[in-house]
């Protein structure tokens, strides 16, 4: 299955420090996903994409993100390596793809975008073909017409756009983006229930407008585990040893850098924490990190013993679960 990484910082990062240089970068995870449990299709070689925002607003360029995608394997794309050494950005989305729905084409490579919005997905919508037509019927023209490919992920993005009060707004509040994501997941669950679908959906979504970042770790099941998702925060992310060994440094309590990833980019034990199943993570424009439970019929509170009994078989079959090899350490997260 796919892998993605998100970077948001108070200062721009050179893309190579996320995409190519770390020994376990998102690009290396495309062919060497060490925490991946599905060995039937061990490669994420069905294309890749990287999207970023300008460090300084330019009226002529606009506020929309720049996105570079390719259907070639990420580890074998010379243009990506060259660009990553010359581009800096304070907000970056990176994605490597293993096809589950949709053909191998540029239109199906993440991230997807509309205006200043950018969106990625790791997972799959259960038996999507049974709800696709119904989902499309409900979409306004602005959302329906943005879809260029044929993946369940891009239709999920269209659904998200349809949940916004004004998709063409010049700016979005954190609350607006958060509520649109809640409604997107709720609507997908409604459609699945109407179609009598029993297969869980794995909905690790992430969206940004260049200021706020919203990410979810979610499965439409009370007994199955969601696809893996981790976060790391600190004041600097840099190479400390030869061979691309990086670590997150914490000089003080300020959060100058926040990263979210399907799989940790480092194996430093203090760098990463696992995001809880059926939770949303919000990075605000002021770099506050919030973890918010997605409370619906599939939510199991941590106080319930059943929360510890979720099984991993479904996510493993999909190649979407990473072993919890990174120890849990104290890290300031505000839960709402």
XYZ file of C-alpha atoms in Angstrom:
336
model
C 0.000 0.000 0.000
C 0.955 3.654 -0.146
C 3.140 5.700 2.150
C 2.978 9.437 2.779
C 4.825 12.105 4.731
C 3.852 15.627 5.788
C 6.212 18.387 6.906
C 5.155 21.693 8.400
C 7.723 24.047 9.869
C 8.287 27.626 10.882
C 11.234 27.614 8.473
C 11.454 26.068 4.996
C 13.008 22.638 4.630
C 15.038 21.490 1.657
C 12.940 18.735 0.087
C 15.890 16.352 -0.086
C 15.941 16.166 3.734
C 12.518 14.527 3.574
C 12.457 12.745 0.252
C 15.894 11.474 -0.704
C 18.664 11.912 1.848
C 17.395 10.087 4.989
C 18.206 6.382 4.906
C 14.520 5.681 5.575
C 13.073 8.569 3.582
C 9.676 8.336 1.932
C 11.433 7.512 -1.344
C 13.419 4.670 0.215
C 10.219 3.377 1.791
C 8.932 2.915 -1.754
C 11.258 -0.062 -2.204
C 12.430 -0.767 1.356
C 9.413 -0.398 3.620
C 10.928 -2.153 6.613
C 7.843 -1.891 8.779
C 5.497 -3.158 6.105
C 3.904 -6.480 6.947
C 2.389 -7.304 3.546
C 5.092 -9.039 1.520
C 2.869 -10.021 -1.393
C 3.342 -6.568 -2.938
C 6.351 -5.136 -1.100
C 6.927 -2.238 -3.512
C 5.334 1.195 -3.658
C 6.355 1.573 -7.286
C 3.157 2.758 -8.976
C 4.119 6.398 -9.125
C 4.771 9.172 -6.634
C 4.007 12.800 -5.991
C 5.303 15.722 -4.004
C 3.488 18.986 -3.368
C 4.723 22.149 -1.693
C 3.853 25.784 -1.055
C 6.030 28.830 -1.703
C 8.041 30.087 1.243
C 7.038 33.677 0.458
C 3.716 34.629 -1.100
C 3.989 35.979 -4.620
C 0.883 37.591 -6.093
C 1.815 36.539 -9.619
C 2.325 32.895 -8.591
C -0.726 32.741 -6.346
C -1.319 30.690 -3.206
C -1.948 27.312 -4.804
C 0.579 24.500 -4.217
C 3.025 23.258 -6.823
C 2.760 19.508 -7.440
C 5.200 17.215 -9.229
C 4.031 13.682 -10.028
C 5.338 10.786 -12.071
C 4.337 7.193 -12.812
C 7.940 6.024 -12.648
C 9.225 4.459 -9.420
C 10.269 7.218 -7.032
C 13.702 5.718 -6.396
C 14.562 5.847 -10.092
C 13.528 9.381 -11.013
C 16.472 11.661 -11.643
C 14.283 14.764 -11.919
C 12.928 14.239 -8.418
C 16.464 13.996 -7.024
C 17.505 17.190 -8.823
C 14.429 19.152 -7.760
C 14.667 17.992 -4.143
C 18.156 19.493 -3.872
C 16.980 22.907 -5.088
C 13.541 23.479 -3.536
C 12.684 24.633 -0.021
C 9.224 24.901 1.488
C 7.632 25.288 4.921
C 4.837 22.812 4.053
C 5.412 19.645 2.049
C 3.289 16.607 1.138
C 5.049 13.511 -0.219
C 3.377 10.282 -1.399
C 4.520 6.986 -2.919
C 1.833 4.800 -4.435
C 0.983 1.117 -4.589
C -2.151 0.737 -6.692
C -5.333 -0.512 -5.058
C -7.920 1.300 -7.184
C -7.439 3.116 -10.447
C -4.965 2.687 -13.279
C -1.291 3.631 -13.404
C -1.458 7.218 -14.643
C -0.404 10.723 -13.688
C -4.021 11.623 -12.939
C -4.095 8.978 -10.201
C -0.907 10.065 -8.424
C -1.281 11.903 -5.119
C -1.330 14.649 -3.916
C -4.541 15.938 -5.489
C -5.332 19.622 -5.438
C -8.099 22.155 -5.869
C -7.272 25.838 -5.579
C -5.056 26.191 -2.520
C -6.099 22.787 -1.109
C -3.935 19.668 -1.285
C -5.036 16.124 -0.331
C -3.532 12.631 0.093
C -4.868 9.232 1.161
C -3.299 6.033 2.419
C -5.786 3.172 2.574
C -8.867 2.139 0.654
C -12.622 2.639 0.685
C -14.229 -0.759 1.196
C -16.018 -2.042 -1.931
C -15.951 1.436 -3.379
C -17.584 0.347 -6.638
C -20.824 -0.214 -4.720
C -21.062 3.412 -3.568
C -19.221 5.289 -6.310
C -22.287 6.195 -8.365
C -24.276 7.262 -5.302
C -21.385 9.415 -4.074
C -21.066 11.092 -7.457
C -24.781 11.903 -7.625
C -24.573 13.996 -4.474
C -21.630 16.128 -5.561
C -22.042 19.720 -6.741
C -20.450 20.542 -10.092
C -17.415 22.209 -8.516
C -16.494 18.973 -6.708
C -17.548 16.538 -9.441
C -15.556 18.329 -12.124
C -12.289 18.451 -10.192
C -11.787 14.679 -10.521
C -9.360 13.788 -13.310
C -8.496 10.186 -12.431
C -10.394 7.099 -11.321
C -9.248 6.365 -7.781
C -11.392 6.093 -4.686
C -8.957 8.558 -3.088
C -9.669 11.383 -5.522
C -13.427 10.876 -5.207
C -12.973 11.100 -1.435
C -11.230 14.430 -2.001
C -14.135 15.576 -4.153
C -16.484 14.634 -1.335
C -14.342 16.644 1.098
C -14.472 19.687 -1.196
C -18.253 19.378 -1.357
C -18.393 19.618 2.437
C -16.736 23.058 2.482
C -19.067 26.083 2.783
C -17.130 27.772 -0.038
C -14.492 25.637 -1.816
C -13.214 28.739 -3.639
C -12.666 30.791 -0.489
C -9.402 32.704 -0.278
C -8.790 31.253 3.182
C -10.161 28.528 5.436
C -10.289 28.444 9.201
C -8.998 25.390 11.029
C -12.534 24.722 12.241
C -13.938 24.708 8.695
C -11.370 22.176 7.478
C -11.812 20.021 10.567
C -15.597 19.910 10.236
C -15.383 19.128 6.522
C -13.176 16.134 7.312
C -15.560 14.881 9.997
C -18.451 15.162 7.522
C -16.485 13.392 4.772
C -15.843 10.348 6.942
C -19.417 10.337 8.216
C -20.821 10.448 4.679
C -18.606 7.590 3.490
C -19.872 5.521 6.423
C -23.486 6.404 5.584
C -23.028 5.323 1.976
C -21.395 2.063 3.048
C -24.240 1.329 5.435
C -26.859 2.059 2.760
C -25.085 -0.373 0.412
C -24.785 -3.056 3.139
C -21.001 -3.046 2.850
C -19.263 -4.953 5.639
C -15.643 -4.565 4.524
C -13.976 -1.821 6.616
C -12.625 1.314 4.993
C -9.118 2.480 5.866
C -9.250 6.254 5.793
C -5.885 7.818 6.550
C -6.638 11.180 4.924
C -4.612 14.379 5.023
C -5.504 17.791 3.689
C -4.021 21.275 3.895
C -4.700 24.773 2.660
C -1.089 25.816 3.151
C -1.742 26.971 6.722
C -3.628 24.243 8.592
C -2.983 20.515 8.247
C -5.649 17.903 9.008
C -4.754 14.195 9.107
C -6.784 11.174 10.173
C -5.976 7.659 11.278
C -9.281 5.857 10.847
C -10.900 2.487 10.178
C -14.657 1.886 9.936
C -14.530 -0.986 12.405
C -14.640 -1.424 16.182
C -12.462 -4.536 16.086
C -9.851 -3.906 13.368
C -6.748 -1.754 13.603
C -6.270 1.239 11.319
C -3.387 1.783 8.931
C -0.288 3.008 10.726
C 0.333 6.728 11.267
C 3.007 8.494 13.323
C 4.039 12.017 14.236
C 7.251 13.705 15.307
C 7.900 17.237 16.511
C 10.824 19.336 17.623
C 13.043 22.270 16.801
C 15.313 20.782 14.112
C 15.483 17.721 11.854
C 18.982 17.032 10.621
C 21.556 14.417 9.699
C 23.716 13.281 12.611
C 25.567 10.338 11.082
C 26.899 9.145 7.761
C 24.598 7.147 5.555
C 21.559 9.375 5.920
C 20.883 8.886 9.631
C 18.631 11.717 10.789
C 17.073 12.663 14.108
C 14.591 15.166 15.493
C 16.170 17.506 18.050
C 14.216 19.273 20.806
C 16.100 22.325 22.053
C 13.075 23.575 24.005
C 9.310 23.133 24.238
C 8.616 25.067 21.056
C 7.336 23.126 18.066
C 9.277 24.500 15.104
C 8.780 21.328 13.053
C 5.932 18.829 12.963
C 5.974 15.773 10.721
C 3.310 13.128 10.145
C 4.153 9.913 8.318
C 2.777 6.483 7.514
C 6.107 5.108 8.643
C 8.829 6.849 10.699
C 11.622 8.467 8.726
C 14.087 7.630 11.498
C 14.550 4.823 13.966
C 15.572 7.069 16.838
C 13.464 5.839 19.748
C 12.546 9.297 21.041
C 11.575 10.759 17.663
C 8.142 9.337 16.903
C 4.814 8.641 18.560
C 1.984 6.567 17.139
C -1.284 8.394 16.475
C -4.239 6.676 18.105
C -6.716 4.732 15.995
C -9.807 6.702 14.931
C -8.272 10.027 15.813
C -7.707 13.226 13.905
C -4.496 15.227 14.157
C -4.618 18.965 13.527
C -1.613 21.236 12.998
C -2.801 24.803 13.384
C -1.277 27.813 11.591
C 0.487 28.667 14.879
C 2.065 25.179 15.058
C -0.162 23.784 17.789
C -0.641 20.027 17.551
C -4.076 18.705 18.512
C -5.220 15.092 18.649
C -9.015 14.788 18.477
C -11.033 11.559 18.686
C -13.406 10.842 15.796
C -16.408 9.833 17.868
C -18.913 7.689 15.970
C -20.161 4.115 16.185
C -16.672 2.805 15.374
C -14.903 4.765 18.112
C -13.683 2.823 21.130
C -12.494 5.073 23.992
C -9.097 4.284 25.526
C -10.818 3.506 28.838
C -12.650 0.592 27.187
C -10.632 -2.676 27.329
C -11.825 -3.355 23.772
C -9.537 -0.557 22.574
C -6.589 -2.833 23.311
C -8.149 -5.783 21.526
C -8.291 -4.427 17.977
C -6.919 -7.041 15.581
C -4.256 -6.313 12.986
C -5.109 -8.929 10.359
C -7.152 -6.640 8.090
C -4.570 -3.847 7.977
C -1.798 -6.419 7.551
C -3.549 -7.938 4.559
C -3.650 -4.484 2.998
C 0.017 -3.842 3.789
C -0.939 -0.848 5.898
C 0.219 -1.669 9.389
C 3.650 -0.959 10.801
C 5.026 -2.746 13.847
C 5.177 -0.476 16.900
C 8.947 -0.688 17.001
C 9.343 2.949 17.993
C 8.825 3.265 21.711
C 6.159 5.616 23.009
C 7.681 8.561 24.808
C 6.286 11.644 26.437
C 5.551 14.274 23.803
C 3.333 17.312 24.297
C 0.043 16.780 22.456
C -3.143 18.594 23.303
C -6.166 16.319 23.213
C -9.528 17.919 22.583
